[in-house]
Structure formats: structure tokens, C-alpha cells
Short mmCIF file of C-alpha atoms in Angstrom, two decimals:
data_model
loop_
_atom_site.label_atom_id
_atom_site.label_comp_id
_atom_site.label_asym_id
_atom_site.label_seq_id
_atom_site.Cartn_x
_atom_site.Cartn_y
_atom_site.Cartn_z
CA UNK S 1 36.77 66.56 102.73
CA UNK S 2 35.76 69.23 105.00
CA UNK S 3 33.14 71.64 103.33
CA UNK S 4 33.49 75.07 104.59
CA UNK S 5 29.88 76.02 105.49
CA UNK S 6 28.79 79.01 105.11
CA UNK S 7 43.18 60.03 58.85
CA UNK S 8 40.15 58.10 59.71
CA UNK S 9 40.06 54.43 60.75
CA UNK S 10 37.49 51.98 61.19
CA UNK S 11 35.61 51.75 64.44
CA UNK S 12 37.73 49.65 66.83
CA UNK S 13 36.29 46.22 68.03
CA UNK S 14 34.17 46.82 71.05
CA UNK S 15 33.33 50.44 70.60
CA UNK S 16 29.85 51.31 71.74
CA UNK S 17 28.03 53.89 69.62
CA UNK S 18 24.50 55.21 70.69
CA UNK S 19 22.06 54.38 68.10
CA UNK S 20 19.31 57.36 68.15
CA UNK S 21 16.13 56.32 66.39
CA UNK S 22 12.59 57.90 66.41
CA UNK S 23 11.45 54.86 68.52
CA UNK S 24 13.79 54.21 71.10
CA UNK S 25 17.51 54.62 72.29
CA UNK S 26 19.89 51.75 72.62
CA UNK S 27 23.57 51.04 72.90
CA UNK S 28 24.62 49.22 69.58
CA UNK S 29 27.96 47.24 70.03
CA UNK S 30 29.85 46.41 66.77
CA UNK S 31 32.59 44.15 66.77
CA UNK S 32 35.23 43.56 64.17
CA UNK S 33 32.87 40.75 62.52
CA UNK S 34 30.23 43.33 62.12
CA UNK S 35 27.95 41.30 64.83
CA UNK S 36 25.79 43.93 66.59
CA UNK S 37 24.09 43.36 69.76
CA UNK S 38 21.54 45.87 71.40
CA UNK S 39 20.97 46.76 75.01
CA UNK S 40 19.06 49.37 76.64
CA UNK S 41 20.78 52.88 77.36
CA UNK S 42 19.68 53.05 80.96
CA UNK S 43 18.29 50.86 83.81
CA UNK S 44 16.72 53.95 85.64
CA UNK S 45 14.43 54.00 88.54
CA UNK S 46 10.97 55.35 89.11
CA UNK S 47 10.71 56.98 92.50
CA UNK S 48 7.41 55.99 94.34
CA UNK S 49 5.59 59.24 95.91
CA UNK S 50 6.51 58.29 99.26
CA UNK S 51 9.98 57.90 98.09
CA UNK S 52 10.74 54.68 100.26
CA UNK S 53 11.68 52.40 97.65
CA UNK S 54 13.21 52.41 94.41
CA UNK S 55 11.66 50.16 91.68
CA UNK S 56 13.99 49.26 88.96
CA UNK S 57 12.71 49.82 85.50
CA UNK S 58 13.96 49.93 81.84
CA UNK S 59 13.36 53.31 80.18
CA UNK S 60 12.42 53.30 76.59
CA UNK S 61 13.20 56.95 75.53
CA UNK S 62 11.48 58.43 72.57
CA UNK S 63 13.44 60.82 70.29
CA UNK S 64 11.96 63.50 68.32
CA UNK S 65 13.05 63.09 64.50
CA UNK S 66 13.25 66.89 64.25
CA UNK S 67 16.40 68.91 65.37
CA UNK S 68 16.15 71.06 68.18
CA UNK S 69 16.50 74.22 66.16
CA UNK S 70 15.65 74.80 62.32
CA UNK S 71 18.49 73.84 60.04
CA UNK S 72 20.41 76.82 58.21
CA UNK S 73 22.33 75.91 55.58
CA UNK S 74 24.35 78.85 55.52
CA UNK S 75 25.14 78.43 59.15
CA UNK S 76 25.11 74.67 59.93
CA UNK S 77 25.10 73.80 63.79
CA UNK S 78 28.38 73.52 65.38
CA UNK S 79 29.47 70.00 66.02
CA UNK S 80 30.77 69.73 69.65
CA UNK S 81 32.53 66.81 71.05
CA UNK S 82 32.18 66.66 74.84
CA UNK S 83 34.77 64.16 76.79
CA UNK S 84 33.40 63.00 80.05
CA UNK S 85 30.25 61.51 81.15
CA UNK S 86 30.09 62.71 84.75
CA UNK S 87 27.82 65.43 85.65
CA UNK S 88 30.05 68.33 84.52
CA UNK S 89 30.14 66.52 80.87
CA UNK S 90 26.57 65.79 80.94
CA UNK S 91 25.50 69.04 81.94
CA UNK S 92 27.56 70.72 79.23
CA UNK S 93 26.29 68.34 76.66
CA UNK S 94 22.65 69.08 77.76
CA UNK S 95 22.91 72.91 77.42
CA UNK S 96 24.86 72.77 74.36
CA UNK S 97 22.44 70.57 72.49
CA UNK S 98 19.42 72.62 73.81
CA UNK S 99 21.09 75.65 72.28
CA UNK S 100 21.40 73.78 68.94
CA UNK S 101 24.88 72.42 68.67
CA UNK S 102 25.26 68.86 67.26
CA UNK S 103 26.82 66.90 70.25
CA UNK S 104 28.73 63.73 70.85
CA UNK S 105 29.35 62.66 74.45
CA UNK S 106 32.40 60.48 74.98
CA UNK S 107 32.75 58.34 78.11
CA UNK S 108 35.29 55.78 78.86
CA UNK S 109 33.28 53.39 81.11
CA UNK S 110 29.59 54.36 81.94
CA UNK S 111 27.55 57.46 82.65
CA UNK S 112 28.03 58.82 86.07
CA UNK S 113 30.20 55.76 87.13
CA UNK S 114 32.66 57.69 88.97
CA UNK S 115 32.11 60.81 91.74
CA UNK S 116 28.84 61.78 89.97
CA UNK S 117 27.35 58.50 90.93
CA UNK S 118 28.84 58.15 94.23
CA UNK S 119 28.67 61.76 95.75
CA UNK S 120 26.32 62.86 98.23
CA UNK S 121 24.38 65.23 95.91
CA UNK S 122 24.39 67.96 98.54
CA UNK S 123 23.53 71.65 97.35
CA UNK S 124 24.00 74.87 98.96
CA UNK S 125 23.27 78.48 97.67
CA UNK S 126 25.92 80.63 100.05
CA UNK S 127 28.36 78.27 101.30
CA UNK S 128 30.81 79.67 98.70
CA UNK S 129 30.17 83.21 99.24
CA UNK S 130 33.52 83.91 100.56
CA UNK S 131 35.37 82.92 97.60
CA UNK S 132 35.76 82.99 93.90
CA UNK S 133 33.43 80.20 93.24
CA UNK S 134 30.32 82.24 94.65
CA UNK S 135 28.80 83.53 91.48
CA UNK S 136 29.00 79.97 89.97
CA UNK S 137 27.60 78.44 93.01
CA UNK S 138 24.70 80.76 93.46
CA UNK S 139 23.65 80.48 89.65
CA UNK S 140 23.85 76.76 89.80
CA UNK S 141 21.85 76.29 92.75
CA UNK S 142 19.39 78.22 91.10
CA UNK S 143 19.67 76.26 88.01
CA UNK S 144 19.08 73.02 90.06
CA UNK S 145 15.73 74.39 91.00
CA UNK S 146 14.70 75.28 87.66
CA UNK S 147 15.74 71.98 86.04
CA UNK S 148 13.74 70.00 89.07
CA UNK S 149 10.82 71.96 87.91
CA UNK S 150 11.48 71.20 84.12
CA UNK S 151 12.27 67.50 84.66
CA UNK S 152 10.02 66.60 87.61
CA UNK S 153 13.31 66.35 89.79
CA UNK S 154 11.27 65.85 93.11
CA UNK S 155 9.91 62.40 91.83
CA UNK S 156 12.53 61.40 89.06
CA UNK S 157 15.70 62.16 90.81
CA UNK S 158 14.98 62.94 94.56
CA UNK S 159 15.53 66.78 94.52
CA UNK S 160 14.28 68.28 97.75
CA UNK S 161 15.14 71.40 99.94
CA UNK S 162 16.76 70.20 103.04
CA UNK S 163 17.47 71.63 106.60
CA UNK S 164 21.03 71.30 107.22
CA UNK S 165 22.34 70.80 111.00
CA UNK S 166 25.79 70.66 112.81
CA UNK S 167 27.07 69.17 115.72
CA UNK S 168 29.60 67.60 117.70
CA UNK S 169 29.62 63.86 118.56
CA UNK S 170 31.89 61.44 120.48
CA UNK S 171 31.81 57.73 120.00
CA UNK S 172 32.13 56.65 123.59
CA UNK S 173 29.70 59.13 125.05
CA UNK S 174 26.54 57.74 126.76
CA UNK S 175 22.99 57.64 125.17
CA UNK S 176 21.85 59.82 127.98
CA UNK S 177 23.93 62.77 127.02
CA UNK S 178 22.40 62.55 123.30
CA UNK S 179 18.72 62.72 124.87
CA UNK S 180 19.74 65.73 127.06
CA UNK S 181 21.12 67.49 123.81
CA UNK S 182 17.99 66.98 122.05
CA UNK S 183 15.77 68.39 125.00
CA UNK S 184 18.11 71.53 125.07
CA UNK S 185 17.94 72.30 121.18
CA UNK S 186 14.97 71.44 118.85
CA UNK S 187 17.61 71.69 115.88
CA UNK S 188 18.64 68.07 116.65
CA UNK S 189 16.51 65.65 114.35
CA UNK S 190 14.48 63.32 116.50
CA UNK S 191 15.93 60.37 114.88
CA UNK S 192 19.38 61.38 116.06
CA UNK S 193 19.47 59.70 119.42
CA UNK S 194 23.33 59.62 119.53
CA UNK S 195 25.39 62.06 122.04
CA UNK S 196 24.89 65.20 119.92
CA UNK S 197 26.56 68.47 121.38
CA UNK S 198 26.39 72.04 120.31
CA UNK S 199 23.91 71.53 117.59
CA UNK S 200 23.21 74.58 115.47
CA UNK S 201 21.17 74.99 112.10
CA UNK S 202 23.77 75.90 109.11
CA UNK S 203 21.18 75.67 106.31
CA UNK S 204 17.52 76.20 105.61
CA UNK S 205 15.21 74.76 103.05
CA UNK S 206 15.74 78.15 101.29
CA UNK S 207 19.57 77.72 101.11
CA UNK S 208 20.25 73.92 101.21
CA UNK S 209 18.89 70.87 99.02
CA UNK S 210 19.84 67.61 97.64
CA UNK S 211 19.50 65.49 94.65
CA UNK S 212 20.30 61.81 94.05
CA UNK S 213 23.53 62.48 91.91
CA UNK S 214 23.39 59.41 89.51
CA UNK S 215 19.81 59.85 88.76
CA UNK S 216 20.13 63.45 88.25
CA UNK S 217 23.09 62.98 85.69
CA UNK S 218 21.35 60.08 83.90
CA UNK S 219 17.93 61.85 83.68
CA UNK S 220 19.77 64.96 82.10
CA UNK S 221 21.29 62.82 79.57
CA UNK S 222 18.28 61.14 78.85
CA UNK S 223 16.47 64.32 78.11
CA UNK S 224 19.48 65.45 76.24
CA UNK S 225 19.55 62.38 74.00
CA UNK S 226 15.62 62.15 73.61
CA UNK S 227 14.95 65.59 72.78
CA UNK S 228 18.19 67.24 71.61
CA UNK S 229 19.87 64.34 69.85
CA UNK S 230 23.02 63.76 71.74
CA UNK S 231 24.94 60.95 70.56
CA UNK S 232 26.81 58.77 73.37
CA UNK S 233 29.89 57.08 72.45
CA UNK S 234 31.67 54.66 75.03
CA UNK S 235 35.24 54.56 74.09
CA UNK S 236 38.76 55.74 75.75
CA UNK S 237 39.99 59.23 74.69
CA UNK S 238 43.68 59.15 73.63
CA UNK S 239 44.37 62.59 72.41
CA UNK S 240 42.89 65.74 70.98
CA UNK S 241 43.99 66.41 67.44
CA UNK S 242 45.37 69.72 66.87
CA UNK S 243 46.17 71.48 63.54
CA UNK S 244 47.73 74.80 63.41
CA UNK S 245 46.89 75.57 67.10
CA UNK S 246 43.09 74.59 66.34
CA UNK S 247 41.19 71.43 67.85
CA UNK S 248 39.86 69.52 64.88
CA UNK S 249 38.96 66.05 66.13
CA UNK S 250 39.35 63.66 69.10
CA UNK S 251 41.18 60.41 68.64
CA UNK S 252 39.97 57.24 70.43
CA UNK S 253 41.67 54.17 71.60
CA UNK S 254 41.98 52.05 68.53
CA UNK S 255 42.50 55.07 66.17
CA UNK S 256 38.93 56.19 65.54
CA UNK S 257 38.69 59.96 65.09
CA UNK S 258 35.58 62.01 65.60
CA UNK S 259 35.67 65.47 63.86
CA UNK S 260 34.49 68.62 65.74
CA UNK S 261 34.36 72.28 65.61
CA UNK S 262 34.90 72.47 69.23
CA UNK S 263 35.98 69.88 72.05
CA UNK S 264 35.13 70.20 75.71
CA UNK S 265 37.32 68.26 78.12
CA UNK S 266 35.32 67.44 81.27
CA UNK S 267 37.43 64.42 82.53
CA UNK S 268 37.39 65.15 86.24
CA UNK S 269 40.36 63.68 88.08
CA UNK S 270 41.44 61.83 84.94
CA UNK S 271 42.11 65.56 83.34
CA UNK S 272 45.84 65.22 84.14
CA UNK S 273 46.31 61.82 82.23
CA UNK S 274 45.94 63.69 79.00
CA UNK S 275 49.30 65.28 78.23
CA UNK S 276 47.52 68.38 76.61
CA UNK S 277 46.34 69.22 80.08
CA UNK S 278 49.00 68.04 82.24
CA UNK S 279 51.46 70.24 80.54
CA UNK S 280 49.57 73.17 81.70
CA UNK S 281 48.01 72.67 85.34
CA UNK S 282 47.60 69.59 87.78
CA UNK S 283 44.44 68.09 88.70
CA UNK S 284 44.78 65.62 91.40
CA UNK S 285 42.32 63.08 93.22
CA UNK S 286 41.11 63.37 96.58
CA UNK S 287 39.74 60.05 97.38
CA UNK S 288 36.64 59.92 99.47
CA UNK S 289 34.74 57.12 101.05
CA UNK S 290 30.84 56.45 101.60
CA UNK S 291 28.34 54.01 102.49
CA UNK S 292 24.73 53.81 101.65
CA UNK S 293 22.40 52.31 104.53
CA UNK S 294 18.60 51.31 104.27
CA UNK S 295 17.11 51.62 107.74
CA UNK S 296 14.35 49.41 108.56
CA UNK S 297 12.02 52.38 109.35
CA UNK S 298 12.53 54.97 106.70
CA UNK S 299 9.51 56.90 107.87
CA UNK S 300 11.52 57.86 111.15
CA UNK S 301 14.25 59.50 108.93
CA UNK S 302 13.70 63.25 108.36
CA UNK S 303 15.00 65.53 105.49
CA UNK S 304 18.02 66.78 107.56
CA UNK S 305 21.38 66.77 106.25
CA UNK S 306 24.13 66.58 108.95
CA UNK S 307 27.66 67.97 109.15
CA UNK S 308 29.48 66.47 112.12
CA UNK S 309 32.80 66.79 114.21
CA UNK S 310 33.18 63.32 115.07
CA UNK S 311 35.53 62.07 117.90
CA UNK S 312 36.28 58.30 117.64
CA UNK S 313 36.47 56.48 120.88
CA UNK S 314 40.43 56.03 120.53
CA UNK S 315 40.91 59.63 120.57
CA UNK S 316 42.75 61.55 117.85
CA UNK S 317 42.02 64.42 115.54
CA UNK S 318 38.01 64.85 115.16
CA UNK S 319 36.71 63.76 111.74
CA UNK S 320 34.28 65.47 109.59
CA UNK S 321 31.90 62.91 108.17
CA UNK S 322 28.66 63.90 106.57
CA UNK S 323 25.07 62.34 106.52
CA UNK S 324 22.47 62.78 103.88
CA UNK S 325 19.17 61.32 104.22
CA UNK S 326 17.48 60.65 100.80
CA UNK S 327 13.81 60.50 99.59
CA UNK S 328 14.49 57.14 98.40
CA UNK S 329 14.56 55.75 102.00
CA UNK S 330 18.36 55.29 102.05
CA UNK S 331 20.92 57.19 104.23
CA UNK S 332 24.13 58.25 102.53
CA UNK S 333 27.43 58.70 104.76
CA UNK S 334 30.58 60.19 103.65
CA UNK S 335 34.11 61.01 104.86
CA UNK S 336 37.51 59.67 105.27
CA UNK S 337 39.19 61.62 102.45
CA UNK S 338 42.70 61.59 101.27
CA UNK S 339 44.83 62.46 98.16
CA UNK S 340 45.72 59.19 96.37
CA UNK S 341 46.74 57.97 92.90
CA UNK S 342 43.85 58.02 90.32
CA UNK S 343 43.73 54.58 88.62
CA UNK S 344 43.24 54.56 84.83
CA UNK S 345 39.93 53.01 84.81
CA UNK S 346 37.20 54.23 87.04
CA UNK S 347 36.00 50.80 87.42
CA UNK S 348 39.18 50.11 89.27
CA UNK S 349 38.43 52.41 92.14
CA UNK S 350 37.88 50.36 95.46
CA UNK S 351 37.28 51.49 98.96
CA UNK S 352 39.65 51.16 101.93
CA UNK S 353 38.14 48.66 104.27
CA UNK S 354 39.44 50.40 107.34
CA UNK S 355 37.79 53.74 106.15
CA UNK S 356 34.35 51.84 105.56
CA UNK S 357 34.51 50.64 109.00
CA UNK S 358 34.91 53.98 110.50
CA UNK S 359 31.81 55.26 108.70
CA UNK S 360 29.78 52.51 109.92
CA UNK S 361 30.92 53.31 113.44
CA UNK S 362 29.79 57.09 112.69
CA UNK S 363 26.25 55.87 111.58
CA UNK S 364 25.77 53.74 114.67
CA UNK S 365 26.96 56.45 116.77
CA UNK S 366 24.52 59.16 115.32
CA UNK S 367 21.46 57.00 115.36
CA UNK S 368 20.28 53.61 116.52
CA UNK S 369 18.12 53.66 113.08
CA UNK S 370 21.59 53.26 111.38
CA UNK S 371 23.00 50.48 113.26
CA UNK S 372 23.68 47.25 111.23
CA UNK S 373 20.75 45.06 111.79
CA UNK S 374 18.55 47.91 111.89
CA UNK S 375 19.72 49.23 108.67
CA UNK S 376 20.95 47.28 105.47
CA UNK S 377 24.32 48.23 104.05
CA UNK S 378 23.51 48.87 100.46
CA UNK S 379 26.86 50.02 99.02
CA UNK S 380 30.51 50.49 100.41
CA UNK S 381 32.39 52.69 98.01
CA UNK S 382 34.98 55.32 97.13
CA UNK S 383 35.25 57.94 94.40
CA UNK S 384 37.86 60.60 93.65
CA UNK S 385 37.05 64.33 93.56
CA UNK S 386 38.90 66.33 91.04
CA UNK S 387 41.09 69.16 92.74
CA UNK S 388 43.45 72.16 91.58
CA UNK S 389 46.42 73.22 93.31
CA UNK S 390 44.60 76.81 93.93
CA UNK S 391 41.33 74.99 95.01
CA UNK S 392 39.35 76.84 92.12
CA UNK S 393 37.81 74.96 89.32
CA UNK S 394 39.32 75.26 85.73
CA UNK S 395 36.82 76.48 83.22
CA UNK S 396 37.50 77.95 79.92
CA UNK S 397 39.43 77.71 76.61
CA UNK S 398 42.86 75.84 76.67
CA UNK S 399 45.63 78.38 76.01
CA UNK S 400 47.18 77.99 72.52
CA UNK S 401 44.43 75.55 71.42
CA UNK S 402 41.58 77.37 69.70
CA UNK S 403 38.25 75.53 70.04
CA UNK S 404 39.53 73.33 72.97
CA UNK S 405 37.87 73.89 76.30
CA UNK S 406 38.15 72.38 79.86
CA UNK S 407 35.86 72.24 82.74
CA UNK S 408 37.24 70.44 85.78
CA UNK S 409 38.52 70.78 89.14
CA UNK S 410 35.27 71.24 91.14
CA UNK S 411 36.21 69.00 94.18
CA UNK S 412 33.22 68.25 96.48
CA UNK S 413 31.15 70.93 94.75
CA UNK S 414 30.98 69.12 91.36
CA UNK S 415 27.06 68.24 91.65
CA UNK S 416 26.08 71.63 92.96
CA UNK S 417 28.21 73.59 89.99
CA UNK S 418 27.25 71.02 87.57
CA UNK S 419 24.30 72.93 85.76
CA UNK S 420 25.91 76.49 86.14
CA UNK S 421 29.29 75.02 84.60
CA UNK S 422 27.40 73.22 81.79
CA UNK S 423 25.18 76.35 80.91
CA UNK S 424 28.35 78.66 81.03
CA UNK S 425 30.55 76.52 78.95
CA UNK S 426 27.71 76.00 76.40
CA UNK S 427 27.47 79.84 75.95
CA UNK S 428 31.50 80.38 75.68
CA UNK S 429 31.48 77.71 73.18
CA UNK S 430 28.64 78.83 71.11
CA UNK S 431 28.51 82.61 71.73
CA UNK S 432 32.13 83.41 72.59
CA UNK S 433 31.37 84.45 76.13
CA UNK S 434 29.20 83.51 79.26
CA UNK S 435 26.52 85.71 80.46
CA UNK S 436 25.34 83.42 83.20
CA UNK S 437 28.89 83.43 85.05
CA UNK S 438 32.04 85.36 84.53
CA UNK S 439 34.41 82.81 83.63
CA UNK S 440 37.75 84.64 83.67
CA UNK S 441 38.52 83.76 87.17
CA UNK S 442 38.42 80.18 86.21
CA UNK S 443 40.41 80.48 82.98
CA UNK S 444 43.18 77.80 82.60
CA UNK S 445 45.47 80.75 81.38
CA UNK S 446 46.10 81.63 85.03
CA UNK S 447 48.43 78.46 85.15
CA UNK S 448 49.99 79.18 81.78
CA UNK S 449 51.22 82.61 82.47
CA UNK S 450 55.14 82.61 81.96
CA UNK S 451 55.17 79.57 80.08
CA UNK S 452 56.46 79.37 76.64
CA UNK S 453 54.35 78.16 73.73
#
């Protein structure tokens, strides 16, 4: 996708419930026979200071036995259920729990298993300035910087400012033209030895940055669980229980109900599969492909994000791939996006082989460091970006259902706008309005005007 720059039932068999104890945090899986097995919540990574390799480690998270805010018998904390374990849901759960809410996070599959784990993690301060998302993007970019300081993001999840460059490149051009382009402009990174033409700097280290999206999302949830007592439940959301036009609980597959004073639906491209949402607005999925490469010489790859106009050798319309070197030593390359049917299960999302092959050709055209043989292919993947018909996110209280909120439709800017969305929704749910960002232009009510309730 082109970014424009600039009655209660017993727990069903197989339901996973996060058991939070003062000593460690584990998944506990209880089946019909009440047999319980325990596994670690996260298999995370510790980044070396040089960021060249990821060393797998099992994280044991200690949890404070005291609540994040003093208990008030007269005004007990609000119970909020957040549905969706992607970056929007996790950021919302984090800020809600930090403000004192009792939060349960529902996720069907696993945390950051979809776009939040397979995205590029590119952040831009001012690239949305000509549209309604600008205040959200600016607030969220600055929140990313603050969170990186708070959570040691540079070492834990690969936060870093980057220089961003755009240029045109043609697959069939000679390597000599690439060398001439580099001599003509210092904006082309030294490791780009393909035929780059018309290079220009479109983002500086003051205005563009990156994170490893999966590590960011899991780090934020780890903190929310450990310090603010968030409970994670793995189960499929079936419905929101509404009584007298107010959300009172969520219903999971198998019949289990979880009571709530408020419900936040952060379901990404799966939003429209919930009938309550589909009756108001449409969220469709844009299927985006990506590959992750590990070059033999990661020291040669500098912190430059690349936005390309790529002309294939066979001709046709130029493509718009993006290249993001990561401080882990990996290089992420994405593109080849098209609207497609969203499967019921995130685990069913599979890449189109032809799209993956195109991305490999892009890699080898851009740099000899990224040719297969010089770089190991670590992942070939696809994910669905949640999009709305007016290209604006949907954030706010659901019309006609008090206490039910939605946050979705962020398209290719989900990682960027996760913190801002989460902080704003937390204020909306707990305080009645958001001071961080004016959410009125994102309200789902814009789709409901003229509909009968």
C-alpha cells in the first residue's frame, strides 16, 4: 500500500486464562477434566547492544501484588474488557490499566499474531499532516518516543530514529547507473548498490523512526500484566451482550461470559465479522506481503528506511515497495498489497508465492547484500491491514450501545497510531472525553447518520 509521504456458563474446554501471581505470569490451560498445564506467557528476545542477533530467552515477569491505584470502596475501579491482542488493543489495555481500570484482554489466537507482528514498524511525525489523522499521528509519534524512554525501547524492541530516502529503481538497469547515482547524491545509503535514480531525503531522524512491532506490542503487554494487573484470555469473541442499550458483558465461543462496565473492540480487519459492527460500517482487509532477510554482513546496513518506485524488468505499472533495515541485523521488505477476503482465523493467512518472489527480486535489485545467498530468508509472510471506506480510522463509542467502544481502521499506520489511540480511548472510557486527541472526527457515528435504530 502506498504511504503518502509527507447467564454464566463454565469455561469451555481449551480456554486459556492468564494466571497472574506475585512470582510469575503463565498461561493456564484448563480442559473439561480440569487438567491444568502451564506454559510461559512470552518467548521474547533480548537485543544485544550491537543489535546484530536476537537471542531467544524465556521471560519470567514478576507482578506487583498491589493494585496500580488505591482501592476505593465507594468508587471501585471500572472493569473493562478489551477485545483484540494487536497493537491497538494492547495499547488500549496498557493505558486503561495504567489509569486504574481492571482490564481483561481477549485475543482469539496469540498476541501480535497478525499485522501487529508482521508490519514494518515505520513511524512518521508529519506524513499525515494533510489529512484528519494528523493530530493523532503527531501525538502518537511523540508517545512512541516517551514509551521508548520508559521501557528501554532502544534495547528491548528496537526503537530508533531513522533517515528516510525515496528513489526510483528499475530491475533491468545496469549496476554502473547505480554507482553514478550514488556519486551524484549522498542521500543514497552506501549499501544500496542497485540503479537508484532521483534520490531524495523525505524524513530525518527528527521526523521518522522505527520499532520492531511484535516486540513493541509484547513488551507493552508484559508491562501491563506485570505492573497493572491486566488479565489475558485466549478465546474467540462471539458477541457483545447488550441489555437496554448498554454493553454488560462479552460472550466467548462456548458460552463463557465476562462481565464489564465497558467493552473496547480493537479487532482490526476482523471488525466486520462481528454483526454489531458490520451493521454500522465496513472494515475491509488489504492483504500486504513481506519478507525478512538476514544479510551476512549486517554492519554494512545503515539506519535508512527506503521508499521505492520499482519498475519490473517486464514493464508495467511501477510498484511501491518499502525497505526497513532493523537494529536486529534483519532487513524487512514489504509491498504487493491488494484487497482480499479476510479469513476467520489469523493463523490461516498465507502469502501468495508470486508476491513473495517479486519482493525477493526487489531486494536483489536494491542491494547485493540482499541477494539470496548473501542474505538468509528468515520469513515469507502476509497480513491484513484494516481499512475503512473513507480511509479514516474508527475510534469512539458505538452508536446506540452505551459503554461499547471501537478502535480500528488504521490501515498502514496502525503501529504508528497505536499509542495515541490507546491513550485517547483510555481517557474516553474512564473520563468521558479525550484530551490527547479530539476523537470526534473518528467517531463511528459518522457512518450511522440516517440509519434507524
